[in-house]
Short mmCIF file of C-alpha atoms (C1' of nucleotides) in Angstrom, two decimals:
data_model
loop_
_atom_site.label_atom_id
_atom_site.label_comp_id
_atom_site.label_asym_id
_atom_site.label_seq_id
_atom_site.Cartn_x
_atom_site.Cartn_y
_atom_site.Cartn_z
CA UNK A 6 0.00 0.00 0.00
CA UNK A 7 2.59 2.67 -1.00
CA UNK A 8 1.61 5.90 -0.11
CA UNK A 9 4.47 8.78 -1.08
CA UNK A 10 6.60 8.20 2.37
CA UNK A 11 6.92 4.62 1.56
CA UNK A 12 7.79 5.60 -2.38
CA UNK A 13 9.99 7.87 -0.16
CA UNK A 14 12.09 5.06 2.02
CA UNK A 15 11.89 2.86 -1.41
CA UNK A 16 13.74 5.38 -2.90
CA UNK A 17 16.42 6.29 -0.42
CA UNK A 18 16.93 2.50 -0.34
CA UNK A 19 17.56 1.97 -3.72
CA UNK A 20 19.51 5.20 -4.55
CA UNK A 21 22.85 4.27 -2.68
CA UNK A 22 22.90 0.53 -4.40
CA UNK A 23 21.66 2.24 -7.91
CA UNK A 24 22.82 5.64 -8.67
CA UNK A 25 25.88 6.33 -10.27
CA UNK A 26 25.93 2.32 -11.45
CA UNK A 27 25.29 0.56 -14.71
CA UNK A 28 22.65 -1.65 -15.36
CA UNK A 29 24.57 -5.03 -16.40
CA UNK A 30 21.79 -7.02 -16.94
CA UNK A 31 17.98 -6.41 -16.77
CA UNK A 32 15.46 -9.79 -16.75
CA UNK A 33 11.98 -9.48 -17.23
CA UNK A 34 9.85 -12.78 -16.02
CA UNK A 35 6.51 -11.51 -17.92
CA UNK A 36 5.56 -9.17 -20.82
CA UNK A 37 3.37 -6.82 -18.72
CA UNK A 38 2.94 -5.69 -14.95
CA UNK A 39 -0.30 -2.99 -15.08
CA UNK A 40 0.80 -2.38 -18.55
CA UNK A 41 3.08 -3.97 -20.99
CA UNK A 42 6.59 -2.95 -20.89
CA UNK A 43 7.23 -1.24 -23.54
CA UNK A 44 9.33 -2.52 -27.12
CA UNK A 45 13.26 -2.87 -26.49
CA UNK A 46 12.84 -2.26 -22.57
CA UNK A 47 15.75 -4.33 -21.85
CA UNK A 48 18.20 -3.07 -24.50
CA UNK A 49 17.39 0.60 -23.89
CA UNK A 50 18.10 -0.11 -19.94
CA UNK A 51 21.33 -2.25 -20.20
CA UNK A 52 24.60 -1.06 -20.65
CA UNK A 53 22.97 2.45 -19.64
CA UNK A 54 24.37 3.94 -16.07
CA UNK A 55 21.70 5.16 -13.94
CA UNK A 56 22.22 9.03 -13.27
CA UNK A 57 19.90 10.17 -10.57
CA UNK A 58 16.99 8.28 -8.82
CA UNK A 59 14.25 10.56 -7.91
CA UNK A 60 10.80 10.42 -6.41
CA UNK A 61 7.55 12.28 -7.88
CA UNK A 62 4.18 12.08 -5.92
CA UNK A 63 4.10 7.85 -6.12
CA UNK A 64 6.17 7.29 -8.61
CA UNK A 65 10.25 6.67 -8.84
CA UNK A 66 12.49 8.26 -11.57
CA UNK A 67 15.17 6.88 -12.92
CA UNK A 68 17.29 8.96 -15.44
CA UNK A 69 19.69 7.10 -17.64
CA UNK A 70 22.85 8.36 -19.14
CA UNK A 71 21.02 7.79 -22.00
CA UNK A 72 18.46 10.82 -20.88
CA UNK A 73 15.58 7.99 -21.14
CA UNK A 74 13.64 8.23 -17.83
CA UNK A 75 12.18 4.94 -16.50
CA UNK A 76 9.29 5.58 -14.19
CA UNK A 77 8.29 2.93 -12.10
CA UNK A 78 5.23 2.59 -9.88
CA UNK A 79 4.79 0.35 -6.76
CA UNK A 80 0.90 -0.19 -7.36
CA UNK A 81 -0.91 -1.39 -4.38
CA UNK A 82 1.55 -4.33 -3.73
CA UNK A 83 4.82 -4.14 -5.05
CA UNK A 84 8.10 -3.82 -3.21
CA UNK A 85 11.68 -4.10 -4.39
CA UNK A 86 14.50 -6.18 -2.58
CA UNK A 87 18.16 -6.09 -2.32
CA UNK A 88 20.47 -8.86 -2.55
CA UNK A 89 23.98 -9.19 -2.33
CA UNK A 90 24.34 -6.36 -0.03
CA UNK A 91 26.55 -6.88 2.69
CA UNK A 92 24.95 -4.48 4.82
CA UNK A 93 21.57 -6.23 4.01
CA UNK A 94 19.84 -7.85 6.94
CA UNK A 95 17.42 -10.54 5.64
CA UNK A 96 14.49 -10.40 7.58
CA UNK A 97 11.50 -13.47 7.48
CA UNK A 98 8.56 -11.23 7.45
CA UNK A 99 9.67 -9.33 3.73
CA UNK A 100 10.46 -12.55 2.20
CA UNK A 101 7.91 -12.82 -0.72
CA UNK A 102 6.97 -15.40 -3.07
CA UNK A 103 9.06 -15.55 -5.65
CA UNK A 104 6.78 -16.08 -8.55
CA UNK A 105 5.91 -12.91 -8.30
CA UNK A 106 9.55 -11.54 -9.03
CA UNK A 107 8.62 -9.54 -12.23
CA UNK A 108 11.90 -7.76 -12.80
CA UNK A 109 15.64 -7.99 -11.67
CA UNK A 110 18.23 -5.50 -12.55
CA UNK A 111 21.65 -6.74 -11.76
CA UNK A 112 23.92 -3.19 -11.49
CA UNK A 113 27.92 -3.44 -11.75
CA UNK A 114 28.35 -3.13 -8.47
CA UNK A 115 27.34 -6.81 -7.61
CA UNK A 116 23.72 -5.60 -6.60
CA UNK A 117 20.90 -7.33 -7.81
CA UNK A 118 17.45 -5.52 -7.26
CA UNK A 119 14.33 -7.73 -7.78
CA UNK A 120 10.91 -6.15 -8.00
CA UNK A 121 8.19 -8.56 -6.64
CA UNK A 122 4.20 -7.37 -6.86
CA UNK A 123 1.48 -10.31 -6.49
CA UNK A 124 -1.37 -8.01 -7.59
CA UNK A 125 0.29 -6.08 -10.69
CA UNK A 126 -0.82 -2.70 -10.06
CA UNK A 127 2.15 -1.28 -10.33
CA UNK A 128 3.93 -0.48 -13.61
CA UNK A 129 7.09 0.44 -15.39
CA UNK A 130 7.99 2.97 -17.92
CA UNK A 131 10.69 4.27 -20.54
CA UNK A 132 10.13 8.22 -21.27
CA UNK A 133 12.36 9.33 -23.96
CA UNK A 134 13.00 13.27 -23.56
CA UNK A 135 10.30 15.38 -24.57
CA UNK A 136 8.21 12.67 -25.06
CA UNK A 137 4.82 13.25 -22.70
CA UNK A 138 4.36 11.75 -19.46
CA UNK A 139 1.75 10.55 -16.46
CA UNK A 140 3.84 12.87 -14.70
CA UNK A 141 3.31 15.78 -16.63
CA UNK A 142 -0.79 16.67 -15.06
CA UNK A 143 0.75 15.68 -11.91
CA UNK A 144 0.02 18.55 -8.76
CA UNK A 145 2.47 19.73 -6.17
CA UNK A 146 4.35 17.68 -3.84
CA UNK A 147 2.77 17.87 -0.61
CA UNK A 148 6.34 19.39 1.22
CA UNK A 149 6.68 22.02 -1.50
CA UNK A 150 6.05 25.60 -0.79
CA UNK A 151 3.73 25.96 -3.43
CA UNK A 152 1.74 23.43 -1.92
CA UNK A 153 -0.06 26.21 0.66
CA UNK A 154 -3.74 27.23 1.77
CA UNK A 155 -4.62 29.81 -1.01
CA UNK A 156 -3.52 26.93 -3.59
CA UNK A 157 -5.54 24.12 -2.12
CA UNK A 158 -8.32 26.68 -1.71
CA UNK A 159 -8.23 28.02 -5.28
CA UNK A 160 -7.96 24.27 -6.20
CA UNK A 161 -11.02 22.89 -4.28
CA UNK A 162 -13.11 25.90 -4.98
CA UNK A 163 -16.08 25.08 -6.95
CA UNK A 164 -15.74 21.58 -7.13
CA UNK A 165 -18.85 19.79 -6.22
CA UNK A 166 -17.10 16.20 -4.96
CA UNK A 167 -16.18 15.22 -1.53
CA UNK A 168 -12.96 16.47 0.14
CA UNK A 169 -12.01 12.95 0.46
CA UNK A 170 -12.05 12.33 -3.19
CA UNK A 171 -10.47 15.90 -4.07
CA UNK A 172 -7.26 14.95 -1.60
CA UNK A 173 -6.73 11.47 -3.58
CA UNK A 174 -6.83 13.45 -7.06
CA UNK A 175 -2.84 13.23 -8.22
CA UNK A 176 -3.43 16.00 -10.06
CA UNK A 177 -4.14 18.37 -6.99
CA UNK A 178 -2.03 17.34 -4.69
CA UNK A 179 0.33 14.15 -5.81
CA UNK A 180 0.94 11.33 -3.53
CA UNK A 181 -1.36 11.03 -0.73
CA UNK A 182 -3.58 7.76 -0.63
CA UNK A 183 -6.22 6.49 1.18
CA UNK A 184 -4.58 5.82 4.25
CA UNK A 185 -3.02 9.64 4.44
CA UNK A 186 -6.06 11.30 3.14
CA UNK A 187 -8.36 9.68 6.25
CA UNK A 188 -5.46 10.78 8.91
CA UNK A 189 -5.47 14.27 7.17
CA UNK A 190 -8.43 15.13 7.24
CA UNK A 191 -9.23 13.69 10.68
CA UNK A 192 -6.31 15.89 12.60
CA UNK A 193 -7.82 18.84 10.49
CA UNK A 194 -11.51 17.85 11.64
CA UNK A 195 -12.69 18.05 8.42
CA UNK A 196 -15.47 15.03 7.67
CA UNK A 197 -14.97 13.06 4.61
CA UNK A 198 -18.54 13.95 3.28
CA UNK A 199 -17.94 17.76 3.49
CA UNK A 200 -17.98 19.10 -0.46
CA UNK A 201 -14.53 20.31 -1.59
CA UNK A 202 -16.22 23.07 -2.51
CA UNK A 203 -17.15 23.94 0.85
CA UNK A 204 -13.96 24.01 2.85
CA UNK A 205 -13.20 27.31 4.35
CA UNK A 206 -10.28 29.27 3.59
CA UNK A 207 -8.96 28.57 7.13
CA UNK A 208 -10.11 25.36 7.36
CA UNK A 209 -7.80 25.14 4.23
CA UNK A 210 -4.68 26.40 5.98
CA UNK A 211 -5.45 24.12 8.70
CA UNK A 212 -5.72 20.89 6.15
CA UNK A 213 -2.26 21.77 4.25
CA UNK A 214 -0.51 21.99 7.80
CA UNK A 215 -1.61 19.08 8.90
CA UNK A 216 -1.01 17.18 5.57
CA UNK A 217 2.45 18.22 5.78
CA UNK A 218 2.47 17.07 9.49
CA UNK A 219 1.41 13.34 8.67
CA UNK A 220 3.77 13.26 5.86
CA UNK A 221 6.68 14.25 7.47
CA UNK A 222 5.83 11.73 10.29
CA UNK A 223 5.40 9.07 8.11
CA UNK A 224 8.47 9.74 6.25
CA UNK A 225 10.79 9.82 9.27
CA UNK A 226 9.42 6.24 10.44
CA UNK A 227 9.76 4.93 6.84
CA UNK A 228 13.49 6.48 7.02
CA UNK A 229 13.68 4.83 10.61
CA UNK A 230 12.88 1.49 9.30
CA UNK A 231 15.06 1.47 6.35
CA UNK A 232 18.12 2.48 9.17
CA UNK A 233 17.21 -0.78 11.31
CA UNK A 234 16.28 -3.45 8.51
CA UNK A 235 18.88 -1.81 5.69
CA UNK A 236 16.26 -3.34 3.28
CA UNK A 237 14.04 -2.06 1.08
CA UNK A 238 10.39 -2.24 1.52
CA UNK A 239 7.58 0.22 1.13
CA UNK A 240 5.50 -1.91 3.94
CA UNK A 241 7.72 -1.12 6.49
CA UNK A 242 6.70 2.36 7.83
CA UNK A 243 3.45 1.05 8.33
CA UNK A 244 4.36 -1.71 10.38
CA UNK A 245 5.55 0.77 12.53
CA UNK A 246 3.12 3.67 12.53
CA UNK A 247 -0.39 3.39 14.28
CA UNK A 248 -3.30 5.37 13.04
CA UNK A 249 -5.88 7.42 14.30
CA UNK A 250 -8.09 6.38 12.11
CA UNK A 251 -7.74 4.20 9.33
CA UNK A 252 -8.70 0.60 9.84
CA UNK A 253 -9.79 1.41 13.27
CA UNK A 254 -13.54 0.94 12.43
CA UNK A 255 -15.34 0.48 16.62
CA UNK A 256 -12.33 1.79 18.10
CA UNK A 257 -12.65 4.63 19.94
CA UNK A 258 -11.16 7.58 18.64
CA UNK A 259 -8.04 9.18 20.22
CA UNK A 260 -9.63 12.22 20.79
CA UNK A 261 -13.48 12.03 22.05
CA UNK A 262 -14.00 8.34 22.40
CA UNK A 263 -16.63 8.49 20.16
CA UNK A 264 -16.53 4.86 17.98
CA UNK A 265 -14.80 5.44 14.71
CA UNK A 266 -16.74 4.83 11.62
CA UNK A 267 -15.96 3.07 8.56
CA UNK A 268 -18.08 4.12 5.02
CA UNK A 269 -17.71 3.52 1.68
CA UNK A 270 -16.86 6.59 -0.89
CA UNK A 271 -16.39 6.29 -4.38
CA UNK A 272 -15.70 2.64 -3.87
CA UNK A 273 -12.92 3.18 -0.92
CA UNK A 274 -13.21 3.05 2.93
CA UNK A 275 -13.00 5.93 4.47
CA UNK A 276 -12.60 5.74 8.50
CA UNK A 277 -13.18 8.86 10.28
CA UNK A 278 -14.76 10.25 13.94
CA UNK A 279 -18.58 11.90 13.38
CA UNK A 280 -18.11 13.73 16.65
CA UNK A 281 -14.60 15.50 16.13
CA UNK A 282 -15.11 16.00 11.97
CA UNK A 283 -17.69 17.72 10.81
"C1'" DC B 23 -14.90 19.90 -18.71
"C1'" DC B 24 -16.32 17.56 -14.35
"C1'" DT B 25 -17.54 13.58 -11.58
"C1'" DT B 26 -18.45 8.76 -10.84
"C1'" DC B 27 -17.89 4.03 -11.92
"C1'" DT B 28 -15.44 -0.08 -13.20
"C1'" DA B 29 -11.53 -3.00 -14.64
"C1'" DC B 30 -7.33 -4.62 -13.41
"C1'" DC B 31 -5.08 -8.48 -10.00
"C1'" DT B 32 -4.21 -11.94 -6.04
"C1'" DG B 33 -3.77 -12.97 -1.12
"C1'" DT B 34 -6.29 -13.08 3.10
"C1'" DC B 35 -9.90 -13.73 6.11
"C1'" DA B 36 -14.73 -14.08 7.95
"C1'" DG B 37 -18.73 -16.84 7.72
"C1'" DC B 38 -21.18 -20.94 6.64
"C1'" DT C 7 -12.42 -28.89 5.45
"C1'" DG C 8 -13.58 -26.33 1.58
"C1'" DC C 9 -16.22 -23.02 -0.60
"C1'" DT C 10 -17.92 -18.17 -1.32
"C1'" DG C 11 -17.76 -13.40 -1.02
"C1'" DA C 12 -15.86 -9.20 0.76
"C1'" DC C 13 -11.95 -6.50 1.02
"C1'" DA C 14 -7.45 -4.27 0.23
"C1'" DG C 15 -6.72 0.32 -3.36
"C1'" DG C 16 -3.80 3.37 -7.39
"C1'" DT C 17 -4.64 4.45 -11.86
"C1'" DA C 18 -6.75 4.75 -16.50
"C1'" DG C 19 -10.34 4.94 -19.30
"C1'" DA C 20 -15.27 4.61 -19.98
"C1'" DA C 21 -19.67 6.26 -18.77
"C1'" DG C 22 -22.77 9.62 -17.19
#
DNA sequence: CCTTCTACCTGTCAGC
DNA sequence: TGCTGACAGGTAGAAG
């Protein structure tokens, strides 16, 4: 369930065993993931060194000395692993079954990275430059200054959905999920029925704030976790975060007591307190 | 253009 | 024990 902190500790995981290396070899176990990969994958990847790894809302960016970019997405369920790393510690609870292993780039440095994904959500990408992108309608990053009350307030203004469904549109505001969205809007008190349309400019203020708050969070226990297990594995911050919220339908919330409520919006749960949000 | 719905995919778990 | 159905949810494209 990748939300942009664990694209986040993905990516600082990957970038000290990737960057600056060549890819060697590059194995593909099936045509397609989400989407098929595109013609001459392999042979535009291989032999290339990999520049700079980057992260954009939920997706990683790989640049290739080449000037190709190869976007890859985690989906709902995929996770990358690193072997041959001395600093690795293998632990039991990533290990994942290995017919899933979709893609392995072995890197000149020994490193072999292995993407596994059960559900094949996610996807892969080559970009050559200039050449359009899912990136390109993509909104600000949630940490970026430009992310601020008068934008989301400009942004929501008019729009006649619910804030829940506004906060998981990537081209508002890129990487927040389901899970985020719920904590969000619960430390900003704002219910997940409210209209977009019909947040306040200082509820607004309040929301980005507090957005940024359970980012941040959730990126220093992802980077936390990847310090501990040295591994890579977008699962991991959530092991270690609880929530005030999500998936804790009956349980009384943090704040009131009230029993947290689970319902069903645009074909997603959405857990949230009736007392505190309104 | 805007909003909502559905397909995609498999592992897990509750209930019978 | 084994079956069935619900659920997890990010994104794209269709439908309204």
């Amino acid at each position: 369930m990748p939300e942009l902190p664990e694209v986040e500790t993905v990516k600082r995981g990957l970038e000290p065993v990737m960057q600056g290396f060549i890819f060697e070899r590059v194995t593909l176990n099936r045509l397609n993931l989400r989407f098929p990969f595109g013609k001459n994958f392999i042979s535009r990847i291989q032999g290339k060194t990999l520049t700079s790894l980057t992260r954009r809302g939920k997706f990683l960016k790989a640049t290739l000395s080449s000037n190709d970019v190869l976007y890859m997405h985690l989906g709902m369920s995929g996770r990358f692993t690193i072997d041959n790393n001395p600093t690795a510690i293998y632990d039991s609870r990533n290990s994942t079954n290995p017919k899933h292993d979709h893609v392995i780039f072995e890197m000149n440095n020994g490193v072999r990275i292995t993407y596994n994904d059960p559900r094949r959500f996610g996807f892969m990408e080559l970009i050559a430059p200039g050449e359009p992108s899912r990136l390109d309608k993509m909104g600000p990053e949630p940490l970026d200054n430009m992310f601020n009350g008068p934008y989301l307030f400009n942004k929501l203004s008019g729009k006649k959905n619910t804030i829940k469904s506004a906060l998981l549109d990537q081209s508002i505001i890129s990487g927040l999920g389901n899970i985020y969205v719920c904590e969000a809007i619960f430390k900003a008190k704002i219910s997940p029925k409210r209209l977009a349309g019909k947040v306040t400019i200082k509820e607004t203020e309040i929301l980005v704030n507090e957005i940024k708050a359970v980012i941040k969070k959730a990126i220093e226990a992802g980077g936390s976790s990847l310090k501990d297990f040295a591994s890579v594995d977008g699962n991991l911050g959530y092991f270690q975060h609880s929530f005030d919220v999500y998936a804790q339908a009956k349980m009384p919330c943090k704040v009131c007591t009230t029993p947290i409520e689970r319902i069903v919006q645009n074909g997603r749960s959405s857990f949230y307190c009736k007392a505190c949000q309104k």
